[in-house]
Each structure stands twice: as structure tokens, then as C-alpha cells.
CSV table of C-alpha atoms and ligand atoms in Angstrom, one decimal:
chain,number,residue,atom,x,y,z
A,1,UNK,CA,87.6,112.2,113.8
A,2,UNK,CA,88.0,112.9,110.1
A,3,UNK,CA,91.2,113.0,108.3
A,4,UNK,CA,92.2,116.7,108.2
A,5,UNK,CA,91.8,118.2,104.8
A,6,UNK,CA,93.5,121.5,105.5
A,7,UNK,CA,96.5,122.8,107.4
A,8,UNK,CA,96.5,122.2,111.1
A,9,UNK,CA,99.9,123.1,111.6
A,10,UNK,CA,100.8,120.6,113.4
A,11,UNK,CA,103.9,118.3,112.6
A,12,UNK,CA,103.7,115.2,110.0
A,13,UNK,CA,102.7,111.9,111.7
A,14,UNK,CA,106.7,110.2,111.3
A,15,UNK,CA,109.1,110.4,113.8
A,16,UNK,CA,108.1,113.8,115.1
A,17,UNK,CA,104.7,112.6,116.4
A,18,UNK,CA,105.3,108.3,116.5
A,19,UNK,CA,103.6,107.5,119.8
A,20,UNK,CA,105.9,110.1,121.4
A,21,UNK,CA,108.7,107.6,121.8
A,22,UNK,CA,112.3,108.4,122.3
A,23,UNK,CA,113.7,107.8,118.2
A,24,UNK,CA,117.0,107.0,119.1
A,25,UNK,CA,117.5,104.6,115.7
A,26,UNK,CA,118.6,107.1,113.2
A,27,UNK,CA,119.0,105.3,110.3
A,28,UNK,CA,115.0,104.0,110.4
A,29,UNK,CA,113.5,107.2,111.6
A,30,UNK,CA,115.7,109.5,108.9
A,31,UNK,CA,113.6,106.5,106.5
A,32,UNK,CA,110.6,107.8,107.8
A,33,UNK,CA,110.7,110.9,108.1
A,34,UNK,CA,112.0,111.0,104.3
A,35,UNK,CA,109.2,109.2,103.5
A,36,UNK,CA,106.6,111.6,105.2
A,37,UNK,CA,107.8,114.5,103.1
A,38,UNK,CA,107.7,112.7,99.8
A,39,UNK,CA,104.1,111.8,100.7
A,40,UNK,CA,103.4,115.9,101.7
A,41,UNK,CA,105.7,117.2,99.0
A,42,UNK,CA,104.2,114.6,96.3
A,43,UNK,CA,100.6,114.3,94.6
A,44,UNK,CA,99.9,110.5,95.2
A,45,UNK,CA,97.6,109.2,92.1
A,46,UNK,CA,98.1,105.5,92.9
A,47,UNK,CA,94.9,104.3,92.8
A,48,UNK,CA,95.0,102.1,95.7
A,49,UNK,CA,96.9,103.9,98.1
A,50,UNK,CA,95.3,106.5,100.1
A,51,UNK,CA,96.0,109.0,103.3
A,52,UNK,CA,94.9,107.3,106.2
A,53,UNK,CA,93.7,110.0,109.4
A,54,UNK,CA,96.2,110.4,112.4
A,55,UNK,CA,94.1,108.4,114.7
A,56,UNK,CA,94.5,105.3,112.5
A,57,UNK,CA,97.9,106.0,112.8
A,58,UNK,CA,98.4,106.3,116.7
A,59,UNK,CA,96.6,103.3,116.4
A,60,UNK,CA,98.9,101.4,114.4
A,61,UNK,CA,101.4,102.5,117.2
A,62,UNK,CA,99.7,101.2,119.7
A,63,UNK,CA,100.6,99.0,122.9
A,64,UNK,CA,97.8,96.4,121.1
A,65,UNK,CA,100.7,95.2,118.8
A,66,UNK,CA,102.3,93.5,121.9
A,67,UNK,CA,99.2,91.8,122.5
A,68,UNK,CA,98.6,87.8,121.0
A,69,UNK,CA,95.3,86.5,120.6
A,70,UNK,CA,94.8,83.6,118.6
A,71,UNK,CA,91.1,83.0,118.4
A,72,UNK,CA,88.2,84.9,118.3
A,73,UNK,CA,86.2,87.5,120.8
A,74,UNK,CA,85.4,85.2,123.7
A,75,UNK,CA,87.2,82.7,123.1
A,76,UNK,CA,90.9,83.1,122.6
A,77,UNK,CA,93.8,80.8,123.2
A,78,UNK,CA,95.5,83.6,125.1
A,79,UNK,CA,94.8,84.8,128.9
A,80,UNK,CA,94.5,88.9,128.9
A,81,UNK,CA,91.9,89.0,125.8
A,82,UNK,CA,89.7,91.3,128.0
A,83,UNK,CA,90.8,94.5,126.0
A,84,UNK,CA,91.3,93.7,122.3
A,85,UNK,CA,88.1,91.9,122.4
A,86,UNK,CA,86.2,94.9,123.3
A,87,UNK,CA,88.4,96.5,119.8
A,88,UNK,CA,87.8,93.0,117.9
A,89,UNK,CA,84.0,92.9,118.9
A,90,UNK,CA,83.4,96.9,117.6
A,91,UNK,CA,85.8,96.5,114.5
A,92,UNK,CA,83.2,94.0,114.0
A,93,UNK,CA,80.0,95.1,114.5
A,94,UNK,CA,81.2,98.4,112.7
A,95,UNK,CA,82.1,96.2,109.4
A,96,UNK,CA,78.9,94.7,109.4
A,97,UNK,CA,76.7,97.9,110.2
A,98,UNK,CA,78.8,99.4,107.4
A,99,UNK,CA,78.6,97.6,105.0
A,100,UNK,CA,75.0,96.2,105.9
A,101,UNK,CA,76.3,92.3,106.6
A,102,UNK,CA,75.0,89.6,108.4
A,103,UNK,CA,78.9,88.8,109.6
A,104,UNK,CA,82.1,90.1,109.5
A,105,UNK,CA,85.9,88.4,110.1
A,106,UNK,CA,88.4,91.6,110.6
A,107,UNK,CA,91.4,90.0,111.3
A,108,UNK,CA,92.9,88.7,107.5
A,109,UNK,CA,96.5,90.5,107.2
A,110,UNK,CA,95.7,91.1,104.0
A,111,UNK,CA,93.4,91.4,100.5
A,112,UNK,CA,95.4,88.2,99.5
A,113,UNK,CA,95.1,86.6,102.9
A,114,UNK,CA,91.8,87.1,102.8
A,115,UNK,CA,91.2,85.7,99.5
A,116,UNK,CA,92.7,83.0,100.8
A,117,UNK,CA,90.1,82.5,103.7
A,118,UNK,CA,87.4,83.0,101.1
A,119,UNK,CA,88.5,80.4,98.6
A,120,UNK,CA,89.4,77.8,101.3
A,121,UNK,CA,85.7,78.7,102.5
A,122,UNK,CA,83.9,78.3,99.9
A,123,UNK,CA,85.8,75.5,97.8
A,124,UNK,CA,87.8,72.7,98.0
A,125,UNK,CA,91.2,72.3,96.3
A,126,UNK,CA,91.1,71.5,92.5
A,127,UNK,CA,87.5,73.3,92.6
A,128,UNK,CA,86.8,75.4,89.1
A,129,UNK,CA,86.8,78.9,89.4
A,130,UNK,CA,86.0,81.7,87.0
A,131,UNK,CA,87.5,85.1,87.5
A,132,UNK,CA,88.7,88.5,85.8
A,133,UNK,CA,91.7,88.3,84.1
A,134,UNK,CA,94.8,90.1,85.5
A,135,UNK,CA,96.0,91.6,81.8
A,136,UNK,CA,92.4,92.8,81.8
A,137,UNK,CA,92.3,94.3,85.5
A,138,UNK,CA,92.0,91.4,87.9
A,139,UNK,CA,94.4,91.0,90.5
A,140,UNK,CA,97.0,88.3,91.3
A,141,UNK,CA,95.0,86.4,94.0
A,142,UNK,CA,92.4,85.6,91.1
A,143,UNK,CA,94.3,83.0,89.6
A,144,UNK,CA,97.4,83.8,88.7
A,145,UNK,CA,99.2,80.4,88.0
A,146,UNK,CA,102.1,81.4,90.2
A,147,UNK,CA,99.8,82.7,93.2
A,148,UNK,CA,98.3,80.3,95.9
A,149,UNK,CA,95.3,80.4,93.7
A,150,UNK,CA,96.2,79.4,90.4
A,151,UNK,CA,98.0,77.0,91.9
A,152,UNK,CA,95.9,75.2,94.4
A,153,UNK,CA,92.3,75.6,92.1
A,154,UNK,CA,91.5,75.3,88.6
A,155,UNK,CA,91.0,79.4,86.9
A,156,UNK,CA,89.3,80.3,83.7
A,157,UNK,CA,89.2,84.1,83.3
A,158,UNK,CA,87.1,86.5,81.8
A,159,UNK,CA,88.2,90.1,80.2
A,160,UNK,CA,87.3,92.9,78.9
A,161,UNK,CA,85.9,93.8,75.3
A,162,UNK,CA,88.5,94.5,72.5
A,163,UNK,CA,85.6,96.5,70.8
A,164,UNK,CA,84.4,98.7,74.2
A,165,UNK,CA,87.0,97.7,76.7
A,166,UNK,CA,84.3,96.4,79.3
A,167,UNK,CA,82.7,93.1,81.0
A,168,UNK,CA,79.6,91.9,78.7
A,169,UNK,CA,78.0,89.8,81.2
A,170,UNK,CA,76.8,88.2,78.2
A,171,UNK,CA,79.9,86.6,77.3
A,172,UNK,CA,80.5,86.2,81.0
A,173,UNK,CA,77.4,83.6,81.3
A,174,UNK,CA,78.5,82.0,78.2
A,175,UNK,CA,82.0,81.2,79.7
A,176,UNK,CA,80.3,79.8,83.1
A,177,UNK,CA,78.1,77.9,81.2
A,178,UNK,CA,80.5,75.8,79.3
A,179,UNK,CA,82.9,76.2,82.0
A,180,UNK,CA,80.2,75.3,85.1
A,181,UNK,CA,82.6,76.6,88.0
A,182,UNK,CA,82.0,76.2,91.4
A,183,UNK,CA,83.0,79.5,92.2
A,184,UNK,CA,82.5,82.7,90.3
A,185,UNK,CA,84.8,85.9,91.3
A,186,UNK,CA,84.1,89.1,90.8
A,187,UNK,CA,86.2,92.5,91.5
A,188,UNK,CA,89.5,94.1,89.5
A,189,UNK,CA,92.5,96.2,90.3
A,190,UNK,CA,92.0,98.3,87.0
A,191,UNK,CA,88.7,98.2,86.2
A,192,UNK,CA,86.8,101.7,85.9
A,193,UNK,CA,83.5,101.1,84.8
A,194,UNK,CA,80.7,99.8,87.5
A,195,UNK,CA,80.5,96.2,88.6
A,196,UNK,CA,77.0,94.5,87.9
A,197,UNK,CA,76.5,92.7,90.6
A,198,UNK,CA,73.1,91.8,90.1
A,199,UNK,CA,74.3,89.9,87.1
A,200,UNK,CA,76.8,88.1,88.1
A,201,UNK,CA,74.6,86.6,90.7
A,202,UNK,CA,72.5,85.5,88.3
A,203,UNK,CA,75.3,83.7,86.4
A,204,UNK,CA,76.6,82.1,89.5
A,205,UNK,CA,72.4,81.0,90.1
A,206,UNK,CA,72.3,79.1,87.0
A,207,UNK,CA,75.0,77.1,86.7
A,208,UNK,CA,74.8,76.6,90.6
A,209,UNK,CA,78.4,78.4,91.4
A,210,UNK,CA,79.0,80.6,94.8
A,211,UNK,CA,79.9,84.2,94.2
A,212,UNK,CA,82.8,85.5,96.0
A,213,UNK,CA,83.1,89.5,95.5
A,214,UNK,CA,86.7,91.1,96.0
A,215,UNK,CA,85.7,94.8,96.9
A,216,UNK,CA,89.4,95.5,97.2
A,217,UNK,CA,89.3,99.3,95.1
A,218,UNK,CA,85.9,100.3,95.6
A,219,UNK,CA,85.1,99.3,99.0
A,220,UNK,CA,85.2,103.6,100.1
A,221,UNK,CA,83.0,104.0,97.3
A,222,UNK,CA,80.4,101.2,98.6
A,223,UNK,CA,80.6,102.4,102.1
A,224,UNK,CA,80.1,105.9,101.1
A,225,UNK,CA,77.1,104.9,98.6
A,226,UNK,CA,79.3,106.2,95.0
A,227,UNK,CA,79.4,102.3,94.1
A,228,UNK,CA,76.5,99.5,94.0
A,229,UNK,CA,77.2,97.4,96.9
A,230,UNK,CA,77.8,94.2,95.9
A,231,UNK,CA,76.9,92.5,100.0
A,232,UNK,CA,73.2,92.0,99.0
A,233,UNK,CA,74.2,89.7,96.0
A,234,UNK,CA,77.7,88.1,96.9
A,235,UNK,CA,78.4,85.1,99.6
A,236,UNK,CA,81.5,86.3,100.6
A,237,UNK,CA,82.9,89.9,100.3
A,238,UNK,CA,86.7,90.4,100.9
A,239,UNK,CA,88.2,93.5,100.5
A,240,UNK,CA,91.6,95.4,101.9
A,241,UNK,CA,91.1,98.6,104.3
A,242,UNK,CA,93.4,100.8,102.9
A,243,UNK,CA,92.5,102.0,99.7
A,244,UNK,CA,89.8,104.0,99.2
A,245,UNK,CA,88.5,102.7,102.6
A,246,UNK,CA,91.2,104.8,103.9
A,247,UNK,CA,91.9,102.5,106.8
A,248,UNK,CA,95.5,100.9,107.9
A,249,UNK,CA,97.2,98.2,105.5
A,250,UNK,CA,94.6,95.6,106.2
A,251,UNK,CA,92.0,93.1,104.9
A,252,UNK,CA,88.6,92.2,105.5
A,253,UNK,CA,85.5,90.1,105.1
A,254,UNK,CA,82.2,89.8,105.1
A,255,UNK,CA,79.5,87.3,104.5
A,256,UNK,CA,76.6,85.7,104.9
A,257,UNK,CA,75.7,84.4,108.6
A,258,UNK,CA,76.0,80.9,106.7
A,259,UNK,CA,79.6,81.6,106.1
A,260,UNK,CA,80.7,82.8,109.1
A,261,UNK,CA,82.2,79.6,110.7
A,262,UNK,CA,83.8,78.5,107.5
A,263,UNK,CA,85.3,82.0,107.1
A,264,UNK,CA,86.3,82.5,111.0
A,265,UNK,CA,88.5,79.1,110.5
A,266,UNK,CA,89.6,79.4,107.5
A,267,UNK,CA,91.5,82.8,108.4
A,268,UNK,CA,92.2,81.2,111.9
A,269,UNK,CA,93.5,78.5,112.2
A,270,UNK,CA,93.7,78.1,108.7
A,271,UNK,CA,95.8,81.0,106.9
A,272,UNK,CA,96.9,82.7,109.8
A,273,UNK,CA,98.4,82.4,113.0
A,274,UNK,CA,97.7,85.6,116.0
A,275,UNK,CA,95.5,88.5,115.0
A,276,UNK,CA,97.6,91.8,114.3
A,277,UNK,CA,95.0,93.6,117.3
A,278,UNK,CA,97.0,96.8,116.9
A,279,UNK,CA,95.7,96.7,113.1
A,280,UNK,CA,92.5,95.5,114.4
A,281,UNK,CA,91.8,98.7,115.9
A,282,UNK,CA,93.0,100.7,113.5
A,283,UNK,CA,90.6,99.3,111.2
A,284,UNK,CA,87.8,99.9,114.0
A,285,UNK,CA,88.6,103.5,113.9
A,286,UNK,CA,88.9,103.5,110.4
A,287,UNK,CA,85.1,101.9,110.1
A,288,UNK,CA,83.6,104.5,112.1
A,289,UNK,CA,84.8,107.0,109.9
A,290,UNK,CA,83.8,105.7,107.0
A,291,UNK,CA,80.4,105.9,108.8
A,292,UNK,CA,80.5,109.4,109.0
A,293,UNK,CA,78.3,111.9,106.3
A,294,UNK,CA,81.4,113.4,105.3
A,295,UNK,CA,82.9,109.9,104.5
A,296,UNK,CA,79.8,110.2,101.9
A,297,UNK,CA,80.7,113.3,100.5
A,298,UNK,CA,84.3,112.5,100.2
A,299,UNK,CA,83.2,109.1,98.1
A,300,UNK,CA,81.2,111.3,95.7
A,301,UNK,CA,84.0,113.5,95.7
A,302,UNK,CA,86.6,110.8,94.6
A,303,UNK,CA,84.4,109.8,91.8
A,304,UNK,CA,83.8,113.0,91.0
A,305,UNK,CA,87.5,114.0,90.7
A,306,UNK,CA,88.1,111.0,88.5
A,307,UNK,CA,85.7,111.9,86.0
A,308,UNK,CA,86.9,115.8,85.6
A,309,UNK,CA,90.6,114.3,85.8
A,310,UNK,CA,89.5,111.4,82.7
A,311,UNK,CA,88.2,114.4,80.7
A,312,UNK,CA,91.0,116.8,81.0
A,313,UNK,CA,93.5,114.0,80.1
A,314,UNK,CA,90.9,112.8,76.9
A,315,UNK,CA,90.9,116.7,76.2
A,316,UNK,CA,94.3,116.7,75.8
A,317,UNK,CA,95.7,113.7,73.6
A,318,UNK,CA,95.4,110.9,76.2
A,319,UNK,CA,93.2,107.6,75.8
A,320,UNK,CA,91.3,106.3,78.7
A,321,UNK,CA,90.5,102.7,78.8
A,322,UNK,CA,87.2,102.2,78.5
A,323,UNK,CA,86.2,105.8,77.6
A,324,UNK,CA,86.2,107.6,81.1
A,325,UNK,CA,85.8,106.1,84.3
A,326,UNK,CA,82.8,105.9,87.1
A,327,UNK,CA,85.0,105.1,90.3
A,328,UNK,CA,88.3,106.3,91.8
A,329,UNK,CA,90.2,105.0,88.9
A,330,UNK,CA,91.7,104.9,85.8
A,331,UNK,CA,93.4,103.4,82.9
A,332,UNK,CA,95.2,106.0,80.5
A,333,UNK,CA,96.7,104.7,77.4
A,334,UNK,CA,99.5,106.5,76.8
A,335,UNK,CA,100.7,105.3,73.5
A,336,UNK,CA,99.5,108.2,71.2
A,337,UNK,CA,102.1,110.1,73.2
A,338,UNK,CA,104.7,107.9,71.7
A,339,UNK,CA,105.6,106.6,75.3
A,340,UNK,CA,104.8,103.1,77.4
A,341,UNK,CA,104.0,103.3,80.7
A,342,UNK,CA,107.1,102.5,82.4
A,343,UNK,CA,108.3,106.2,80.8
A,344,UNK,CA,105.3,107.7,81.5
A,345,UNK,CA,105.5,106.5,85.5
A,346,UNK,CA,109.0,107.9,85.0
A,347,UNK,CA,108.7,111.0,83.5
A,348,UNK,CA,105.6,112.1,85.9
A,349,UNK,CA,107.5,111.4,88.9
A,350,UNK,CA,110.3,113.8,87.8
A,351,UNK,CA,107.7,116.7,88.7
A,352,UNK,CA,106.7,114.9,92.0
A,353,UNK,CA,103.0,113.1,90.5
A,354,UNK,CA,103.1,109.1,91.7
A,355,UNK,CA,102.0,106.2,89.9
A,356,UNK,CA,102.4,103.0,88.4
A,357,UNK,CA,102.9,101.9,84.9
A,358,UNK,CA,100.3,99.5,83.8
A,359,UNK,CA,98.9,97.3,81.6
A,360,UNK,CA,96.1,98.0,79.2
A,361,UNK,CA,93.2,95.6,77.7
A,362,UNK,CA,94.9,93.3,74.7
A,363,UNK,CA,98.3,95.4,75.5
A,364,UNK,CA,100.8,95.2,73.2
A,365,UNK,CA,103.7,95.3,75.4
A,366,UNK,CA,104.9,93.6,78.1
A,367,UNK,CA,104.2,94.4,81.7
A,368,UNK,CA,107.4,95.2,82.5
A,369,UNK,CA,107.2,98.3,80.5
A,370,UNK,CA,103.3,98.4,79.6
A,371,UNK,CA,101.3,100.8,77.2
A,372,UNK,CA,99.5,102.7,80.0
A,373,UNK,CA,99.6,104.1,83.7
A,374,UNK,CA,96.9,103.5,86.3
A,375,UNK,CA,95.9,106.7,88.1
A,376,UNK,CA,93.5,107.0,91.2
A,377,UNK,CA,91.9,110.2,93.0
A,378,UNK,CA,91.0,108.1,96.5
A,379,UNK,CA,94.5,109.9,98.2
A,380,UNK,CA,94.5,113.7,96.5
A,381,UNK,CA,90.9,114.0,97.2
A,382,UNK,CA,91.7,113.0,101.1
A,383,UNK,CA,94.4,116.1,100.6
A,384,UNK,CA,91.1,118.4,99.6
A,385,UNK,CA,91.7,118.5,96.1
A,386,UNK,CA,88.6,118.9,93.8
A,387,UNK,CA,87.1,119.3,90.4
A,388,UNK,CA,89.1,122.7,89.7
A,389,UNK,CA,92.3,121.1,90.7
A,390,UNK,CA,91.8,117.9,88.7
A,391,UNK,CA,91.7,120.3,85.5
A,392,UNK,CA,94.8,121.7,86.2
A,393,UNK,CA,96.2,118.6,87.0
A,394,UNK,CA,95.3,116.9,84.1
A,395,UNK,CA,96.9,119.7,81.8
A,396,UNK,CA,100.3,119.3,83.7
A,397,UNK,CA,100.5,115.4,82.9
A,398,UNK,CA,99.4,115.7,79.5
A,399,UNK,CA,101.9,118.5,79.2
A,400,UNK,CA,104.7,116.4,80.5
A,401,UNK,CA,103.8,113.2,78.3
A,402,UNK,CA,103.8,115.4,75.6
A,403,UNK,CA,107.6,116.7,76.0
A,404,UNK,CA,109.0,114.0,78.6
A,405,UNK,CA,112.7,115.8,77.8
A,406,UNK,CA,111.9,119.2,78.2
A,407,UNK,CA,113.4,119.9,81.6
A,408,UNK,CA,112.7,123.6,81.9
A,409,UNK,CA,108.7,122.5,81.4
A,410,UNK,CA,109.3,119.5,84.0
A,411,UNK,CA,110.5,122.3,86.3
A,412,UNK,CA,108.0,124.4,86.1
A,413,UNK,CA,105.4,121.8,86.2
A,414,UNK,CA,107.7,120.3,89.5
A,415,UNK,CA,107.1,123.6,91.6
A,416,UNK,CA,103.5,124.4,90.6
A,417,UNK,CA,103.0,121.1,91.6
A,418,UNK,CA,104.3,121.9,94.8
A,419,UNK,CA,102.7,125.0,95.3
A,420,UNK,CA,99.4,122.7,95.2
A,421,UNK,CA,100.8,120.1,97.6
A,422,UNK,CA,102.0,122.8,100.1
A,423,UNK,CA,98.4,124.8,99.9
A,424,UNK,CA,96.7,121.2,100.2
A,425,UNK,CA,99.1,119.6,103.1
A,426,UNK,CA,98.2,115.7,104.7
A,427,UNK,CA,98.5,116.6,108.0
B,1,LIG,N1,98.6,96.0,94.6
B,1,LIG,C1,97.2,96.4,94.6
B,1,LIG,C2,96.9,97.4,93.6
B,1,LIG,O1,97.8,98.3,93.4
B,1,LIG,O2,95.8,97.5,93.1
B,1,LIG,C3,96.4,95.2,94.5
B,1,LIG,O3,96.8,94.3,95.5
């Protein structure tokens, strides 16, 4: 099954349609059900959020949560394994057919859990590692001195460019050279320009590092073909399954046959306890649709949108980090409106458009109020929206970070917002 891109009429996928159970907790289910309209009623540009299809859903809200099994497929700790292992065993094979692996490990609760797994996997404690910066676009779980990672292992980072606002791998294999990490990351939260993996394999060859890939953002985009794979190159691959994978709230790797042991007990027993198997099969569903040809077409889509959605906003007074994008996201600069981005994330979700603030390359500010906003396309293209609509949306936000204070424009731009959402509905 695909997830629908038109109207189906059919009621939204909160308490109306929740496994068909009796809602007799108000107080959650009025939570819910609040929360399924913003989603409808609201264009959702966060880049790493996404729609997930019903069937992943119903999944989620499956008898499977009930279920423990510590372990793996075969061999659990756990009598009654017979069923999830048939889910474990295809979320599996699915994740390695996908995304053409030798091995797979679906159970990590998390990106940052499996991140985790990876690093315990691959290095020992202490161990030098080189990764993106986060003030440049990495994420937390690269090194962050106050995650488990910048804690528990030695982190040098890379960035971006001041001149171009991209990786030079250049500079990159300088910095492992005099650095001569064990372990070389690759992979961003905010990065829009293509990975190379090709080269960072190289670096990590000659100064004799591993290369852990974190395919978090653009793991849709590799499944679908609208981003280099980075499988071929890396030793590990984690990624999470919900963003432009479209998959439940999730995590993932895969790897090398090689890795496989070191990976499987690193997440179990060493980062996690049971399996979520309810998750487990939501991610198997999720997998198979990403197999799909139209989970190709919706990949070039995405990508597609960005670009058109880049241009409108450059068109119109905005600065894109970097120049324009070639994945689902990016970075706008929103300073030659006069705003940050905490104002900006404000003012745009007074006509109903979601984001977040963020920060930009050698910002200025801190990130608490930031001189840009991060948007994606991965969850309005799952809505249907395409190039035509990216145009128009593009003039509404560069109209409302023009004039954040002009309420009778925010109104306007607030109901032909929604005439878009109600034409384009979720479910
Ligand atoms: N929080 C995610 C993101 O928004 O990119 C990364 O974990």
C-alpha cells in the first residue's frame, strides 16, 4: 500500500480509526485528535518529519507491542517468538534488499540509539573520531560534548566553507591526517548539498579509519535512487525510518556481513533491552513501500520540490545556505529580512506553515534564536504537493517574512494556506 495522496474520505488515523478500540480516556484522545487536525489543517516543512501511510500506523497499534523478545530471530530469550520473528526476519531481509546490504539490525529505538550501537561497534571508548560539526549541520549524536558521544570518545569536527558554505573534502583529509581518527563520520541534519561518499572513503583508507555513515535525512532519497548511496563505501550505515523514509519513529542499521555480530550485540545486549516488535513491523511495512516504483517517483519528487521551493524563496529576498539545495532540505537565512529564526518559525506558524528555527554556517546568533529556519519538502510532497505548489508557497513565506506584523496579510495567507491543505488532505 502507498500512502494516499488524495482524498479518500475516510476519517483521520487518531482516535476515530486507533485500532478500533473503545477511547474512553478523554483527556489523551481529545490530545490526539487535536493533533491530527493540526497535522491536516497545517503544511508541515520540518525537514525530518514526514506522513507515515495508515498501514504503518495500524501497525504501531498493534497486539506486537505486548510482545517481549530480547534477542534476535531464532534465538530469543523469550518463549512465543514464533510470530515477531517471521516480522523481525522480513523487516530484515527488506532493509538489506533495499538498501543493497550484506546485513541489517532493525531493532535500534532510535537514530541516536543506533549511533550508539555503531560507535560501540566499531570503537572503543576514548577512540578519536572525526565528524560534521553540529553549528555546521551535524547532529547531536556526532559529538556533542554533552551527548553520550562527546562524552565517552574523543570528536574533532569538520564544517562547512565560510566562502561556499559546503564540505571541501580537501580540507576534510587534511584534518584526518593530522588528526588520524579511528573513526570517520559522515552524514548532517542540515546539510543540502550531496554527500561524497566516494571520498570520504578514501580519507578513512589512508589514514586507516572506519567509516560510519549516518543516512538519518536522506535515507528516502537513497532508497528511492535521488541520493548516492553511501552502503557501497561505508562500514556501517545507521539511519532513523521516519523521515524521508516515511516509516514509524524508528532507527536502523546496516552493514557489512563483517559487522553484523558486533552491531547485533552492541544494540542487544548492549544499548537496549526488548525489541519494540510492534515498531519492528511497522518498519517492515514501511520497507516494502519504500520498495515500490512510486516510492521512486515520490524521492525525485521531494528533491524536486526543494529545488523549485529554494528558487522561489532566492527569487524573493531570502538566502539559501549554500546556494540552493539537491535533497529534501534546506537552510534559509533569513537575516536580510531583518528577522532570526526564532521569529521567522514564529511568524510562519501564525498562517499554519511548520518549522524550526535554525542555525546557519558561522551564525551569528545564538541557537536559541538563530539567523535561519530549516525547511524540508519529504512530508508536503507525501500530501501531493508539487512544483506548481512550491512556487506559490514560496511567495507566501517570503511574503510573511517580509511584513511579520501585518495581520490582515497573515490572514489571508492563513486561509489560502488552508485552502491548499484541505484540497491536498493526509488521509
Ligand atoms: N531532530 C532531528 C532533526 O530534526 O533533524 C535529528 O535527530
Amino acid at each position: 500500500m502507498n500512502p494516499p495522496t488524495q482524498n479518500t474520505g475516510r476519517p483521520g488515523p487518531t482516535a476515530a480509526t486507533a485500532g478500533g478500540a473503545p477511547h474512553t480516556d478523554r483527556e489523551v484522545w481529545a490530545a490526539v485528535d487535536l493533533e491530527g487536525a493540526r497535522q491536516e489543517r497545517q503544511l508541515e516543512l520540518i525537514a525530518s518529519e514526514n506522513h507515515t501511510s495508515r498501514e504503518v500506523i495500524a501497525a504501531m497499534g498493534s497486539v506486537l507491542t505486548n510482545k517481549y523478545a530480547e534477542g534476535y530471530p531464532g534465538k530469543r530469550y523469550y518463549g512465543g517468538c514464533e510470530h515477531v520473528d517471521v516480522v523481525e526476519t522480513l523487516a530484515i531481509e527488506r532493509a538489506t534488499k533495499l538498501f543493497g546490504a550484506e546485513a541489517a539490525n532493525v531493532q535500534a529505538h532510535s537514530g541516536t540509539q543506533a549511533n550508539i550501537a555503531a560507535l560501540m561497534a566499531l570503537v572503543t571508548p576514548g577512540a578519536r573520531i572525526l565528524a560534521m560539526s553540529l553549528d555546521h549541520g551535524g547532529h547531536l549524536s556526532h559529538g556533542h560534548p554533552k551527548n553520550f558521544s562527546g562524552v565517552f570518545y574523543e570528536f574533532q569536527s569538520y564544517g562547512v566553507e565560510k566562502h561556499d558554505e559546503r564540505l571541501d573534502m580537501q580540507r576534510v583529509r587534511d584534518m584526518a591526517r593530522a588528526f588520524r581518527p579511528s573513526l570517520i563520520m559522515a552524514g548532517a541534519s542540515a546539510y543540502s548539498r550531496v554527500l561524497d561518499f566516494p571520498a570520504f572513503r578514501a580519507i578513512a583508507d589512508e589514514v586507516g579509519a572506519k567509516l560510519l555513515v549516518d543516512q538519518a535525512h536522506i535515507a528516502g532519497l537513497v532508497a528511492g535512487g535521488a541520493h548516492p548511496s553511501p552502503v557501497p563505501h561505508a562500514d556501517v550505515v545507521t539511519m532513523t525510518t521516519h523521515k524521508t523514509l516515511r516509516g514509524p519513529r524508528g532507527g536502523l542499521i546496516v552493514c557489512k556481513e563483517a559487522y553484523l555480530k558486533p552491531i547485533n550485540s552492541a544494540v542487544f545486549p548492549g544499548g537496549q533491552g526488548g525489541p519494540f516488535m510492534h515498531v519492528i513491523a511497522a518498519k517492515a511495512i514501511a520497507l516494502r513501500e519504500a520498495a515500490a516504483p512510486s516510492f521512486t517517483r515520490y524521492a525525485a519528487q521531494v528533491v524536486a520540490n526543494a529545488k523549485v521551493l529554494a528558487d522561489t524563496l532566492t527569487e524573493n529576498g531570502l538566502r539559501i545556505v549554500s546556494g540552493g539545495t539537491d535533497n529534501h532540505l534546506m537552510l534559509v537565512d533569513v537575516t536580510p529580512k531583518g528577522m532570526v529564526g526564532k521569529d521567522a518559525e514564529s511568524a510562519l506558524h501564525e498562517v499554519d506553515l511548520t518549522c524550526n528555527k535554525n542555525l546557519i554556517p558561522y551564525d551569528q546568533n545564538p541557537p536559541s534564536k538563530a539567523s535561519g529556519i530549516r525547511l524540508g519538502t519529504a512530508a508536503i510532497t507525501t500530501r501531493g504537493l508539487k512544483e506548481e505548489h512550491m512556487a506559490t508557497l514560496g511567495r507566501w513565506i517570503a511574503a510573511v517574512l517580509s511584513a511579520p506584523t501585518d495581520e490582515s496579510l497573515k490572514r489571508r495567507v492563513r486561509g489560502e494556506v488552508g485552502e491548499l491543505t484541505r484540497a491536498f488532505p493526509i488521509y
